[in-house]
CSV table of C-alpha atoms in Angstrom, one decimal:
chain,number,residue,atom,x,y,z
A,1,MET,CA,-13.2,48.4,40.8
A,2,PRO,CA,-13.4,46.0,38.0
A,3,ALA,CA,-10.4,43.8,36.9
A,4,THR,CA,-8.2,44.9,34.4
A,5,MET,CA,-8.1,42.5,31.2
A,6,PRO,CA,-5.1,41.7,29.2
A,7,TRP,CA,-7.0,43.8,25.9
A,8,ASP,CA,-7.8,47.1,28.4
A,9,LEU,CA,-3.4,47.1,28.9
A,10,PHE,CA,-3.3,46.5,25.4
A,11,PRO,CA,-6.2,48.3,23.3
A,12,ASN,CA,-5.0,47.2,20.0
A,13,VAL,CA,-4.8,43.6,20.8
A,14,ARG,CA,-8.5,43.4,20.4
A,15,THR,CA,-8.9,45.2,17.0
A,16,VAL,CA,-5.9,43.2,15.7
A,17,LEU,CA,-8.0,39.9,16.9
A,18,ALA,CA,-11.0,40.8,15.5
A,19,THR,CA,-9.9,41.8,11.8
A,20,VAL,CA,-8.2,38.6,11.8
A,21,ALA,CA,-10.5,36.5,12.6
A,22,VAL,CA,-13.1,38.4,10.0
A,23,TYR,CA,-10.5,37.8,7.6
A,24,LEU,CA,-10.5,34.8,8.5
A,25,LEU,CA,-14.2,33.4,8.2
A,26,ALA,CA,-14.3,35.9,5.0
A,27,LYS,CA,-11.5,33.7,3.3
A,28,THR,CA,-13.3,30.3,4.0
A,29,ALA,CA,-16.4,31.6,3.0
A,30,ILE,CA,-15.0,32.7,-0.3
A,31,GLN,CA,-13.0,29.6,-0.9
A,32,TRP,CA,-16.5,27.5,0.1
A,33,TRP,CA,-18.0,29.9,-3.0
A,34,ARG,CA,-15.8,29.0,-5.4
A,35,SER,CA,-16.1,25.5,-5.0
A,36,ARG,CA,-19.6,26.0,-5.9
A,37,LEU,CA,-19.0,27.9,-8.5
A,38,ARG,CA,-16.4,25.5,-9.9
A,39,ASN,CA,-19.1,23.2,-9.8
A,40,LEU,CA,-17.0,21.0,-7.6
A,41,PRO,CA,-18.3,17.9,-5.7
A,42,PRO,CA,-20.0,18.9,-1.8
A,43,GLY,CA,-17.4,18.6,0.9
A,44,PRO,CA,-16.5,19.6,4.6
A,45,ILE,CA,-15.9,23.4,4.8
A,46,GLY,CA,-12.1,23.8,5.2
A,47,PHE,CA,-9.9,26.0,7.4
A,48,PRO,CA,-8.0,28.7,6.0
A,49,ILE,CA,-4.6,27.7,4.5
A,50,VAL,CA,-4.7,24.3,5.8
A,51,GLY,CA,-8.2,23.5,4.4
A,52,ALA,CA,-9.5,19.8,5.8
A,53,VAL,CA,-6.3,18.8,7.2
A,54,PRO,CA,-7.4,19.2,11.0
A,55,TYR,CA,-10.5,17.1,10.5
A,56,ILE,CA,-8.5,14.1,9.5
A,57,LEU,CA,-5.6,14.7,12.2
A,58,LEU,CA,-8.0,15.4,15.4
A,59,SER,CA,-10.5,12.6,14.0
A,60,SER,CA,-11.2,9.7,16.2
A,61,VAL,CA,-11.6,7.3,13.2
A,62,SER,CA,-9.1,6.5,9.8
A,63,PRO,CA,-8.9,9.0,7.4
A,64,GLN,CA,-10.6,6.2,5.0
A,65,GLU,CA,-13.7,5.9,7.7
A,66,THR,CA,-14.1,9.4,7.8
A,67,PHE,CA,-14.2,9.9,4.0
A,68,ARG,CA,-16.8,6.8,4.4
A,69,CYS,CA,-18.6,8.7,7.1
A,70,TRP,CA,-18.6,12.0,5.1
A,71,SER,CA,-20.5,10.1,2.2
A,72,GLN,CA,-23.4,9.8,4.1
A,73,ILE,CA,-23.6,13.3,4.4
A,74,TYR,CA,-22.1,14.5,1.3
A,75,GLY,CA,-22.7,11.8,-1.2
A,76,LYS,CA,-20.4,9.1,-2.9
A,77,ILE,CA,-18.1,11.8,-4.9
A,78,LEU,CA,-17.1,14.5,-2.2
A,79,SER,CA,-14.6,17.0,-2.5
A,80,LEU,CA,-12.1,18.4,0.0
A,81,ARG,CA,-9.1,21.0,0.3
A,82,VAL,CA,-5.8,20.2,1.5
A,83,GLY,CA,-3.3,23.3,1.6
A,84,ASN,CA,-3.9,25.1,-1.9
A,85,ARG,CA,-4.7,21.1,-3.8
A,86,ILE,CA,-8.4,19.7,-4.4
A,87,PHE,CA,-8.6,16.6,-3.7
A,88,VAL,CA,-11.8,14.2,-4.7
A,89,VAL,CA,-12.8,11.6,-2.8
A,90,LEU,CA,-15.0,8.6,-4.3
A,91,ASN,CA,-16.8,6.3,-1.8
A,92,ASP,CA,-18.4,3.8,-4.3
A,93,PHE,CA,-17.5,0.5,-6.4
A,94,ASP,CA,-18.7,1.5,-9.9
A,95,MET,CA,-17.7,5.1,-9.4
A,96,ILE,CA,-14.2,4.2,-8.1
A,97,ASN,CA,-14.5,1.7,-11.4
A,98,GLU,CA,-15.1,4.1,-13.5
A,99,ALA,CA,-12.7,6.7,-12.4
A,100,LEU,CA,-9.6,4.3,-12.3
A,101,HIS,CA,-10.6,3.8,-16.2
A,102,HIS,CA,-11.3,7.0,-17.2
A,103,PRO,CA,-8.3,8.0,-20.1
A,104,ASP,CA,-8.1,11.8,-18.4
A,105,LEU,CA,-7.9,10.3,-14.6
A,106,GLN,CA,-4.5,8.0,-15.5
A,107,ASN,CA,-2.2,10.6,-14.4
A,108,ARG,CA,-0.3,11.1,-10.5
A,109,PRO,CA,0.2,14.1,-8.9
A,110,THR,CA,3.1,15.2,-10.1
A,111,GLN,CA,3.4,18.5,-7.7
A,112,THR,CA,2.9,16.5,-4.8
A,113,ILE,CA,5.8,14.3,-6.0
A,114,GLU,CA,8.3,17.2,-7.2
A,115,ALA,CA,6.9,19.0,-3.5
A,116,LEU,CA,8.2,15.9,-1.7
A,117,GLN,CA,11.5,15.4,-3.5
A,118,LYS,CA,12.2,19.2,-2.9
A,119,SER,CA,11.6,18.3,0.6
A,120,THR,CA,13.7,15.6,1.3
A,121,GLY,CA,16.4,17.6,-0.7
A,122,SER,CA,16.9,14.2,-3.1
A,123,SER,CA,18.8,14.5,-6.3
A,124,HIS,CA,16.7,11.7,-7.9
A,125,ALA,CA,13.9,12.5,-10.0
A,126,LEU,CA,10.6,10.6,-8.5
A,127,HIS,CA,8.6,11.0,-11.0
A,128,THR,CA,9.9,8.8,-13.3
A,129,GLY,CA,9.5,5.4,-11.9
A,130,VAL,CA,6.4,3.0,-12.7
A,131,THR,CA,4.0,4.3,-10.5
A,132,THR,CA,4.8,8.0,-10.4
A,133,ALA,CA,5.4,8.9,-14.5
A,134,ASN,CA,2.6,10.1,-16.5
A,135,GLY,CA,2.2,9.8,-20.5
A,136,GLN,CA,4.6,8.0,-22.6
A,137,ALA,CA,7.0,7.7,-20.0
A,138,TRP,CA,4.5,5.6,-17.5
A,139,LYS,CA,3.7,3.3,-20.4
A,140,ASP,CA,6.8,2.8,-21.3
A,141,GLN,CA,8.0,1.8,-17.8
A,142,ARG,CA,5.2,-0.1,-17.3
A,143,ARG,CA,6.0,-2.4,-20.5
A,144,PHE,CA,9.7,-2.8,-19.1
A,145,MET,CA,9.1,-4.1,-15.7
A,146,HIS,CA,6.5,-6.4,-17.1
A,147,ASN,CA,9.4,-8.0,-19.5
A,148,VAL,CA,11.9,-7.6,-16.7
A,149,LEU,CA,9.5,-9.4,-14.1
A,150,ARG,CA,8.8,-12.4,-16.6
A,151,GLU,CA,12.6,-12.3,-18.1
A,152,LEU,CA,13.8,-13.3,-14.1
A,153,GLY,CA,10.7,-16.0,-13.9
A,154,VAL,CA,7.9,-14.5,-12.1
A,155,ASN,CA,5.1,-17.2,-12.0
A,156,LYS,CA,7.2,-19.6,-13.6
A,157,THR,CA,8.7,-22.5,-11.4
A,158,LEU,CA,12.1,-21.0,-11.0
A,159,PHE,CA,10.5,-18.2,-8.7
A,160,GLU,CA,8.3,-20.6,-7.0
A,161,GLU,CA,11.3,-22.4,-6.0
A,162,HIS,CA,12.8,-19.3,-4.5
A,163,ILE,CA,9.6,-18.8,-2.7
A,164,GLN,CA,9.7,-22.1,-1.4
A,165,SER,CA,13.2,-22.0,-0.2
A,166,GLU,CA,12.4,-19.0,2.0
A,167,VAL,CA,9.2,-21.1,3.2
A,168,THR,CA,11.2,-23.6,4.3
A,169,THR,CA,13.8,-21.4,6.3
A,170,ILE,CA,11.0,-19.9,7.8
A,171,THR,CA,8.9,-22.8,9.0
A,172,GLY,CA,12.3,-24.3,10.4
A,173,GLU,CA,12.4,-20.6,12.6
A,174,ILE,CA,8.9,-21.3,13.7
A,175,ASP,CA,9.5,-25.2,15.0
A,176,LEU,CA,12.6,-23.5,16.8
A,177,LEU,CA,10.5,-21.3,18.9
A,178,LYS,CA,8.9,-24.8,19.7
A,179,GLY,CA,5.6,-22.9,20.6
A,180,LYS,CA,6.8,-20.0,22.4
A,181,PRO,CA,4.6,-16.7,21.2
A,182,PHE,CA,5.9,-14.8,18.3
A,183,ASP,CA,5.3,-11.3,16.3
A,184,PRO,CA,4.1,-12.2,13.3
A,185,GLN,CA,5.0,-9.0,11.5
A,186,GLU,CA,8.5,-9.8,12.7
A,187,LEU,CA,8.7,-13.2,11.5
A,188,LEU,CA,7.5,-12.7,8.2
A,189,THR,CA,9.0,-9.8,7.2
A,190,CYS,CA,12.4,-11.0,6.6
A,191,PRO,CA,11.7,-14.2,3.8
A,192,VAL,CA,9.3,-11.6,2.0
A,193,SER,CA,11.6,-8.7,2.1
A,194,ASN,CA,14.5,-11.6,0.8
A,195,ILE,CA,12.1,-12.5,-2.1
A,196,ILE,CA,11.9,-8.8,-3.1
A,197,CYS,CA,15.6,-8.7,-2.7
A,198,GLY,CA,16.4,-11.1,-5.0
A,199,VAL,CA,14.1,-9.7,-7.4
A,200,ALA,CA,16.0,-6.2,-7.4
A,201,PHE,CA,19.2,-6.5,-6.8
A,202,HIS,CA,20.1,-10.3,-6.5
A,203,LYS,CA,21.0,-11.0,-3.4
A,204,ARG,CA,19.6,-12.9,-0.3
A,205,TYR,CA,20.5,-11.4,3.4
A,206,ASN,CA,20.8,-13.9,6.3
A,207,TYR,CA,18.2,-13.1,8.9
A,208,GLU,CA,20.5,-11.3,11.2
A,209,SER,CA,22.3,-9.3,8.8
A,210,LEU,CA,22.7,-6.2,10.4
A,211,GLU,CA,22.8,-5.0,6.9
A,212,PHE,CA,19.3,-6.8,6.2
A,213,LYS,CA,17.9,-5.3,9.7
A,214,HIS,CA,18.7,-1.7,8.4
A,215,LEU,CA,17.1,-1.8,5.6
A,216,LEU,CA,14.2,-3.6,6.8
A,217,SER,CA,13.9,-0.9,9.6
A,218,ILE,CA,13.6,1.8,6.8
A,219,VAL,CA,11.0,0.4,4.6
A,220,SER,CA,9.2,0.1,7.6
A,221,THR,CA,9.5,3.2,9.0
A,222,MET,CA,8.8,4.9,5.6
A,223,SER,CA,5.3,2.9,5.1
A,224,GLY,CA,4.4,4.0,8.4
A,225,PHE,CA,3.8,7.6,7.6
A,226,PRO,CA,2.2,8.2,4.5
A,227,ILE,CA,0.5,11.0,6.0
A,228,SER,CA,3.5,12.8,6.9
A,229,ALA,CA,5.0,12.3,3.2
A,230,SER,CA,1.6,13.3,1.9
A,231,ALA,CA,1.7,16.2,4.3
A,232,ILE,CA,5.3,17.9,3.2
A,233,GLY,CA,4.0,17.3,-0.3
A,234,THR,CA,1.2,18.9,-0.2
A,235,VAL,CA,2.9,22.2,1.9
A,236,PRO,CA,6.5,22.0,2.0
A,237,ALA,CA,7.1,25.0,4.2
A,238,LEU,CA,6.9,22.0,6.8
A,239,ARG,CA,10.2,20.8,6.2
A,240,HIS,CA,11.6,23.3,7.9
A,241,LEU,CA,10.1,22.1,11.1
A,242,PRO,CA,12.5,21.1,13.4
A,243,PHE,CA,10.4,18.7,15.1
A,244,GLY,CA,7.2,16.1,13.9
A,245,PRO,CA,7.3,12.8,12.1
A,246,HIS,CA,8.4,14.0,9.0
A,247,VAL,CA,11.6,14.7,10.0
A,248,LYS,CA,12.3,10.7,10.8
A,249,PHE,CA,11.2,9.8,7.3
A,250,ILE,CA,13.2,12.4,5.5
A,251,GLN,CA,16.1,10.8,7.4
A,252,CYS,CA,14.8,7.5,6.5
A,253,PHE,CA,13.9,8.5,2.6
A,254,LYS,CA,17.9,9.7,2.2
A,255,GLU,CA,19.2,6.7,3.6
A,256,PHE,CA,17.4,4.2,1.6
A,257,HIS,CA,18.4,6.0,-1.5
A,258,GLU,CA,21.8,5.8,-0.4
A,259,ILE,CA,21.5,1.8,0.3
A,260,LEU,CA,20.1,1.7,-3.6
A,261,ASP,CA,23.0,3.7,-4.6
A,262,ASN,CA,25.8,1.2,-3.3
A,263,LEU,CA,23.4,-1.9,-4.6
A,264,ILE,CA,23.7,-0.6,-7.7
A,265,SER,CA,27.7,0.4,-7.8
A,266,ASP,CA,27.9,-3.1,-6.6
A,267,ARG,CA,26.3,-4.6,-9.1
A,268,LYS,CA,27.9,-2.3,-11.9
A,269,THR,CA,31.1,-3.6,-10.5
A,270,LEU,CA,30.6,-7.1,-11.4
A,271,GLY,CA,30.5,-6.6,-14.4
A,272,VAL,CA,26.6,-7.1,-15.7
A,273,VAL,CA,26.8,-5.0,-19.0
A,274,ASP,CA,30.0,-6.5,-20.3
A,275,SER,CA,28.3,-10.1,-19.5
A,276,GLY,CA,24.8,-9.1,-20.9
A,277,THR,CA,23.1,-11.7,-18.4
A,278,VAL,CA,20.0,-10.6,-16.8
A,279,ASN,CA,19.5,-11.7,-12.8
A,280,CYS,CA,17.5,-8.9,-11.2
A,281,MET,CA,15.7,-5.8,-11.8
A,282,ILE,CA,19.2,-3.5,-11.5
A,283,ASP,CA,20.9,-5.4,-14.3
A,284,ALA,CA,18.4,-4.8,-16.8
A,285,TYR,CA,18.0,-1.3,-16.2
A,286,LEU,CA,21.8,-1.0,-16.3
A,287,LEU,CA,21.6,-2.9,-19.7
A,288,GLU,CA,19.1,-0.9,-21.4
A,289,VAL,CA,20.8,2.4,-19.9
A,290,GLU,CA,23.7,1.1,-22.1
A,291,LYS,CA,21.7,0.3,-24.9
A,292,THR,CA,20.2,3.6,-25.0
A,293,LYS,CA,23.6,5.3,-24.8
A,294,LEU,CA,24.4,3.4,-28.1
A,295,GLY,CA,21.6,4.4,-29.8
A,296,ARG,CA,19.8,0.9,-29.6
A,297,GLY,CA,17.3,1.1,-26.9
A,298,THR,CA,13.8,1.1,-27.1
A,299,LEU,CA,13.1,3.7,-24.1
A,300,THR,CA,13.7,7.7,-24.0
A,301,ASP,CA,16.0,9.6,-21.7
A,302,PHE,CA,14.2,9.6,-18.9
A,303,MET,CA,15.6,6.4,-18.6
A,304,LYS,CA,18.5,7.4,-15.3
A,305,ARG,CA,19.6,6.0,-12.3
A,306,SER,CA,16.4,7.7,-11.0
A,307,THR,CA,14.3,5.5,-12.4
A,308,ILE,CA,16.0,2.3,-10.9
A,309,HIS,CA,15.6,3.6,-7.6
A,310,ALA,CA,12.2,4.8,-7.9
A,311,ASN,CA,11.1,1.3,-9.2
A,312,ILE,CA,13.0,-0.5,-7.0
A,313,GLY,CA,11.0,1.3,-4.1
A,314,ALA,CA,7.6,0.8,-5.5
A,315,LEU,CA,8.7,-3.2,-5.6
A,316,PHE,CA,9.2,-3.1,-2.1
A,317,PHE,CA,6.5,-1.4,-0.7
A,318,ALA,CA,3.8,-2.9,-3.3
A,319,GLY,CA,5.6,-6.3,-3.4
A,320,SER,CA,6.7,-6.8,0.2
A,321,ASP,CA,5.2,-4.6,2.6
A,322,THR,CA,1.5,-6.2,0.6
A,323,THR,CA,2.0,-9.4,1.4
A,324,VAL,CA,3.5,-9.3,4.9
A,325,THR,CA,0.9,-7.3,5.6
A,326,THR,CA,-1.9,-9.7,4.2
A,327,LEU,CA,-0.5,-12.9,5.9
A,328,VAL,CA,-0.5,-11.2,9.1
A,329,TRP,CA,-4.0,-10.4,8.8
A,330,ALA,CA,-4.6,-14.2,7.6
A,331,LEU,CA,-2.8,-15.3,11.5
A,332,LEU,CA,-4.6,-12.8,13.2
A,333,PHE,CA,-8.2,-14.0,11.6
A,334,PHE,CA,-7.7,-17.8,12.0
A,335,THR,CA,-6.7,-16.7,16.1
A,336,LEU,CA,-10.6,-15.0,15.9
A,337,TYR,CA,-11.9,-17.9,13.8
A,338,PRO,CA,-10.6,-21.2,14.6
A,339,ASP,CA,-13.2,-22.8,12.3
A,340,VAL,CA,-11.7,-21.0,9.4
A,341,GLN,CA,-8.5,-22.5,10.4
A,342,VAL,CA,-9.7,-25.9,10.7
A,343,LYS,CA,-11.5,-26.0,7.5
A,344,CYS,CA,-8.4,-24.6,5.3
A,345,HIS,CA,-6.5,-27.7,7.6
A,346,GLU,CA,-9.1,-30.3,6.6
A,347,GLU,CA,-8.8,-29.1,2.5
A,348,ILE,CA,-5.1,-29.3,2.6
A,349,ASP,CA,-4.9,-32.5,4.4
A,350,ARG,CA,-7.6,-34.2,1.7
A,351,VAL,CA,-6.0,-32.5,-1.3
A,352,ILE,CA,-2.4,-32.7,-1.0
A,353,GLY,CA,-1.9,-34.4,2.7
A,354,GLN,CA,1.3,-33.3,4.7
A,355,ASP,CA,4.1,-35.8,2.6
A,356,ARG,CA,4.7,-33.2,0.0
A,357,PRO,CA,5.0,-29.3,-0.4
A,358,LEU,CA,2.5,-27.0,-2.0
A,359,HIS,CA,2.6,-25.8,-5.3
A,360,LEU,CA,1.1,-22.9,-7.7
A,361,ALA,CA,-0.5,-25.4,-9.7
A,362,ASP,CA,-2.5,-26.8,-6.2
A,363,ARG,CA,-4.5,-23.4,-6.5
A,364,PRO,CA,-7.4,-24.6,-8.8
A,365,ASN,CA,-8.0,-27.5,-6.6
A,366,LEU,CA,-8.2,-25.4,-3.2
A,367,PRO,CA,-11.1,-23.6,-3.1
A,368,TYR,CA,-11.9,-22.6,0.4
A,369,LEU,CA,-7.8,-21.7,1.0
A,370,GLU,CA,-8.5,-19.5,-2.0
A,371,ALA,CA,-12.0,-18.2,-0.3
A,372,THR,CA,-9.7,-17.6,3.0
A,373,ILE,CA,-7.2,-15.4,1.4
A,374,ALA,CA,-10.3,-13.2,-0.9
A,375,GLU,CA,-11.5,-12.7,2.5
A,376,VAL,CA,-8.5,-11.6,4.3
A,377,GLN,CA,-8.0,-9.0,1.6
A,378,ARG,CA,-11.4,-7.5,1.8
A,379,MET,CA,-11.7,-7.2,5.9
A,380,GLY,CA,-8.0,-6.5,6.4
A,381,ASP,CA,-8.4,-3.8,3.8
A,382,ILE,CA,-5.5,-3.8,3.1
A,383,ALA,CA,-4.9,-0.8,1.2
A,384,PRO,CA,-7.2,1.4,1.9
A,385,VAL,CA,-7.6,4.4,0.1
A,386,GLY,CA,-5.1,3.0,-2.7
A,387,VAL,CA,-2.7,5.5,-4.7
A,388,PRO,CA,-4.0,8.9,-5.7
A,389,HIS,CA,-4.5,9.5,-9.2
A,390,SER,CA,-4.8,13.4,-11.1
A,391,ALA,CA,-6.8,14.5,-13.1
A,392,ARG,CA,-4.9,15.7,-16.8
A,393,CYS,CA,-7.6,18.1,-17.5
A,394,ASP,CA,-11.2,19.3,-16.4
A,395,VAL,CA,-13.2,16.4,-16.5
A,396,GLN,CA,-17.0,16.6,-15.7
A,397,PHE,CA,-18.1,13.1,-13.4
A,398,HIS,CA,-21.3,12.7,-12.6
A,399,GLY,CA,-22.6,16.0,-12.3
A,400,TYR,CA,-19.8,17.8,-11.4
A,401,THR,CA,-16.4,19.1,-12.3
A,402,ILE,CA,-12.9,17.3,-11.3
A,403,PRO,CA,-10.6,20.0,-12.1
A,404,LYS,CA,-7.0,19.9,-13.4
A,405,LYS,CA,-4.4,18.6,-11.2
A,406,ALA,CA,-6.7,17.7,-8.5
A,407,MET,CA,-6.1,14.5,-6.6
A,408,ILE,CA,-8.5,11.4,-6.9
A,409,ILE,CA,-8.8,9.4,-3.7
A,410,PRO,CA,-10.5,5.6,-4.5
A,411,ASN,CA,-11.7,4.9,-1.2
A,412,ILE,CA,-11.3,1.4,-1.7
A,413,HIS,CA,-12.5,0.9,2.4
A,414,ALA,CA,-15.9,2.1,1.6
A,415,VAL,CA,-15.7,-0.5,-1.0
A,416,MET,CA,-14.9,-3.4,0.9
A,417,PHE,CA,-17.4,-2.8,3.6
A,418,ASP,CA,-20.3,-1.5,1.6
A,419,GLU,CA,-23.6,-3.4,2.8
A,420,HIS,CA,-25.2,-3.1,-0.2
A,421,LEU,CA,-22.4,-5.1,-1.9
A,422,TRP,CA,-21.1,-7.5,0.8
A,423,ASP,CA,-23.7,-9.3,3.2
A,424,ASN,CA,-22.7,-8.7,6.7
A,425,PRO,CA,-19.7,-7.3,5.9
A,426,TYR,CA,-18.5,-7.0,9.1
A,427,SER,CA,-18.3,-10.9,9.6
A,428,PHE,CA,-15.4,-13.1,8.4
A,429,GLN,CA,-17.0,-15.5,5.9
A,430,PRO,CA,-14.9,-16.9,3.0
A,431,GLU,CA,-18.2,-18.6,1.8
A,432,ARG,CA,-19.0,-15.9,0.2
A,433,PHE,CA,-16.4,-16.3,-2.5
A,434,LEU,CA,-18.1,-19.6,-3.0
A,435,ASN,CA,-20.7,-20.6,-5.2
A,436,LYS,CA,-23.2,-23.6,-4.8
A,437,GLU,CA,-20.8,-26.3,-6.1
A,438,GLY,CA,-18.0,-25.1,-3.8
A,439,GLN,CA,-16.2,-23.3,-6.2
A,440,PHE,CA,-14.5,-20.5,-5.6
A,441,VAL,CA,-15.9,-17.0,-7.5
A,442,LYS,CA,-13.5,-14.7,-7.7
A,443,SER,CA,-15.7,-11.0,-7.2
A,444,PRO,CA,-14.5,-8.0,-9.7
A,445,LYS,CA,-16.0,-5.9,-6.7
A,446,LEU,CA,-13.1,-7.2,-4.7
A,447,ILE,CA,-10.2,-4.6,-5.6
A,448,PRO,CA,-7.2,-4.8,-3.3
A,449,PHE,CA,-4.9,-3.9,-5.8
A,450,GLY,CA,-6.9,-1.6,-6.9
A,451,THR,CA,-8.0,-1.6,-10.7
A,452,GLY,CA,-7.3,-0.2,-14.3
A,453,PRO,CA,-4.4,0.1,-16.4
A,454,ARG,CA,-2.5,1.7,-13.1
A,455,LYS,CA,-3.5,-1.2,-10.6
A,456,CYS,CA,-0.7,-2.3,-8.5
A,457,LEU,CA,2.1,-3.9,-10.8
A,458,GLY,CA,3.0,-6.3,-8.1
A,459,GLU,CA,0.0,-7.7,-7.7
A,460,GLN,CA,1.0,-10.8,-9.4
A,461,VAL,CA,4.4,-11.1,-7.0
A,462,ALA,CA,2.5,-10.7,-4.1
A,463,GLN,CA,-0.7,-13.4,-5.3
A,464,MET,CA,2.2,-16.1,-5.5
A,465,GLN,CA,3.9,-15.1,-1.9
A,466,ILE,CA,0.8,-15.5,0.1
A,467,PHE,CA,-0.5,-18.4,-1.4
A,468,LEU,CA,2.5,-20.0,-1.2
A,469,PHE,CA,3.1,-19.0,2.2
A,470,LEU,CA,0.0,-19.2,3.8
A,471,SER,CA,-0.6,-22.6,2.2
A,472,SER,CA,2.6,-23.8,3.6
A,473,LEU,CA,2.2,-22.5,7.2
A,474,LEU,CA,-1.2,-23.9,7.3
A,475,GLN,CA,0.1,-27.5,6.1
A,476,ARG,CA,2.8,-27.6,8.9
A,477,PHE,CA,1.0,-25.4,11.9
A,478,THR,CA,-2.3,-24.4,13.8
A,479,PHE,CA,-2.0,-20.7,15.1
A,480,LEU,CA,-3.4,-20.3,18.5
A,481,LEU,CA,-3.6,-16.9,20.9
A,482,PRO,CA,-0.8,-17.1,23.7
A,483,ASN,CA,-2.5,-18.7,27.2
A,484,GLY,CA,-4.0,-16.3,28.7
A,485,ALA,CA,-3.3,-13.0,26.3
A,486,PRO,CA,-6.4,-11.0,25.1
A,487,LYS,CA,-8.3,-11.6,21.3
A,488,PRO,CA,-6.6,-9.2,19.4
A,489,THR,CA,-8.7,-5.8,18.1
A,490,LEU,CA,-9.1,-5.4,14.3
A,491,GLU,CA,-8.4,-2.1,14.8
A,492,GLY,CA,-4.9,-1.0,13.2
A,493,THR,CA,-2.5,1.4,11.9
A,494,THR,CA,-3.2,3.1,8.6
A,495,GLY,CA,0.0,3.3,6.5
A,496,VAL,CA,1.1,2.3,3.2
A,497,THR,CA,-0.9,-0.4,4.1
A,498,PHE,CA,-3.4,-0.6,7.0
A,499,LYS,CA,-2.1,-2.9,9.7
A,500,PRO,CA,-3.5,-5.0,12.6
A,501,LEU,CA,-2.0,-3.7,16.2
A,502,PRO,CA,0.7,-5.3,17.1
A,503,PHE,CA,-0.6,-9.1,18.7
A,504,GLN,CA,1.4,-12.2,19.3
A,505,VAL,CA,0.4,-15.8,18.0
A,506,ARG,CA,2.0,-19.3,18.9
A,507,ALA,CA,2.4,-22.2,16.5
A,508,GLU,CA,1.6,-25.6,17.5
A,509,PRO,CA,2.9,-28.3,14.5
A,510,ARG,CA,0.3,-30.4,13.7
A,511,ALA,CA,0.0,-34.3,14.0
A,512,VAL,CA,0.7,-36.0,10.7
A,513,VAL,CA,-2.8,-37.5,9.6
A,514,THR,CA,-2.6,-41.2,8.5
């Protein structure tokens, strides 16, 4: 007697399963055919409802490397579907440069931002900040931010002294370790973030402050979950799931904005509006809000507390996370390529010596160090997929149609490791940024902060910090692996930035050169 199968007991189950399978296959085929009719760039055939999400989540490599591999199959420009959204991924420098300068591709994907806001239950209009706003609102915000940073002395002696103060503190912390191994990510986050705290709300924390540690923990958690953020932004229904990484993200998101609310209230309590003095970004916004109420402001009615929240958040992630990640990659490369570290030491000793601190004015006289920083930013692949853009309208681009509201992903990772742009791209070679005379030559194809009108606003702050921190650390210490420790891997985790996997180094004080 043959064995009884489940569908023999429930004959309708087979029919239902077969019907569902046929429906899903038909829907997938229809979606693929529609994409061809719409003249979308080629790309992988997605699954019903979720699109290409399973390919990305189940891939053994990072999303940016997955896109790069797909470009070898579908071409330098490809498209994919995530939920009900169309993504267009660019894997070529010329295409990225053209797209990020195209006037109709300068928007941010507000649908995703608004869905994220709904998912987190935030009362703040997240699309009002300089990173996320569109049209005239974005232009006003960007101009205002530039003016505020200039008024606060960014790229001037006062701001340099602020950075040098944190550099002195952190070198003292390293001295106290007396050669013991440490996690560079943990050690460098405090001083770099303190600088951003000063710019944002005129406050410096003690490194052991519980309030400071809580703030850094929140920022660190949020910066590690961009996939979760984009997932609940694209498919808001996911917020109802009681499990998953998005739960922690939503909690941190709310806590971050509660902290900002308290800091804004603190600045108002100090009477900033009455004094008219600007010591930080919050002060500048409070004064501008007051001017707007009196009809004397230069900005429109989008100037609300939500805008302050959005811009302080952008400053934290652009000016702090990017800088710390770059410095950590630099220390990792120094342990793997000790000859590069020796050359940096020799240049600093020859040009500056060890009896005075370094200054921004020294940068032109340290070409090998500048080339090393550039190579760290290239091979460290700090921001592998940049910040997404969105199409304002249907755009004809390289023979294809980028539909209105499609999300454009500039795969900067593909540029950083393009063998047609860089000789032996997987080898750490600062010399690639030096000419025959040994002078530093910045390549236009090195775009760690993006390119075009919407390139990272925090680039200037980040570059200042990277140079002053790294040069000062090299002047004082030699960075080595702990005795007996295995060599760190160049693999990493993709969040807001691409971070190396946790590792430890030890710092030996350098002998005084006479």
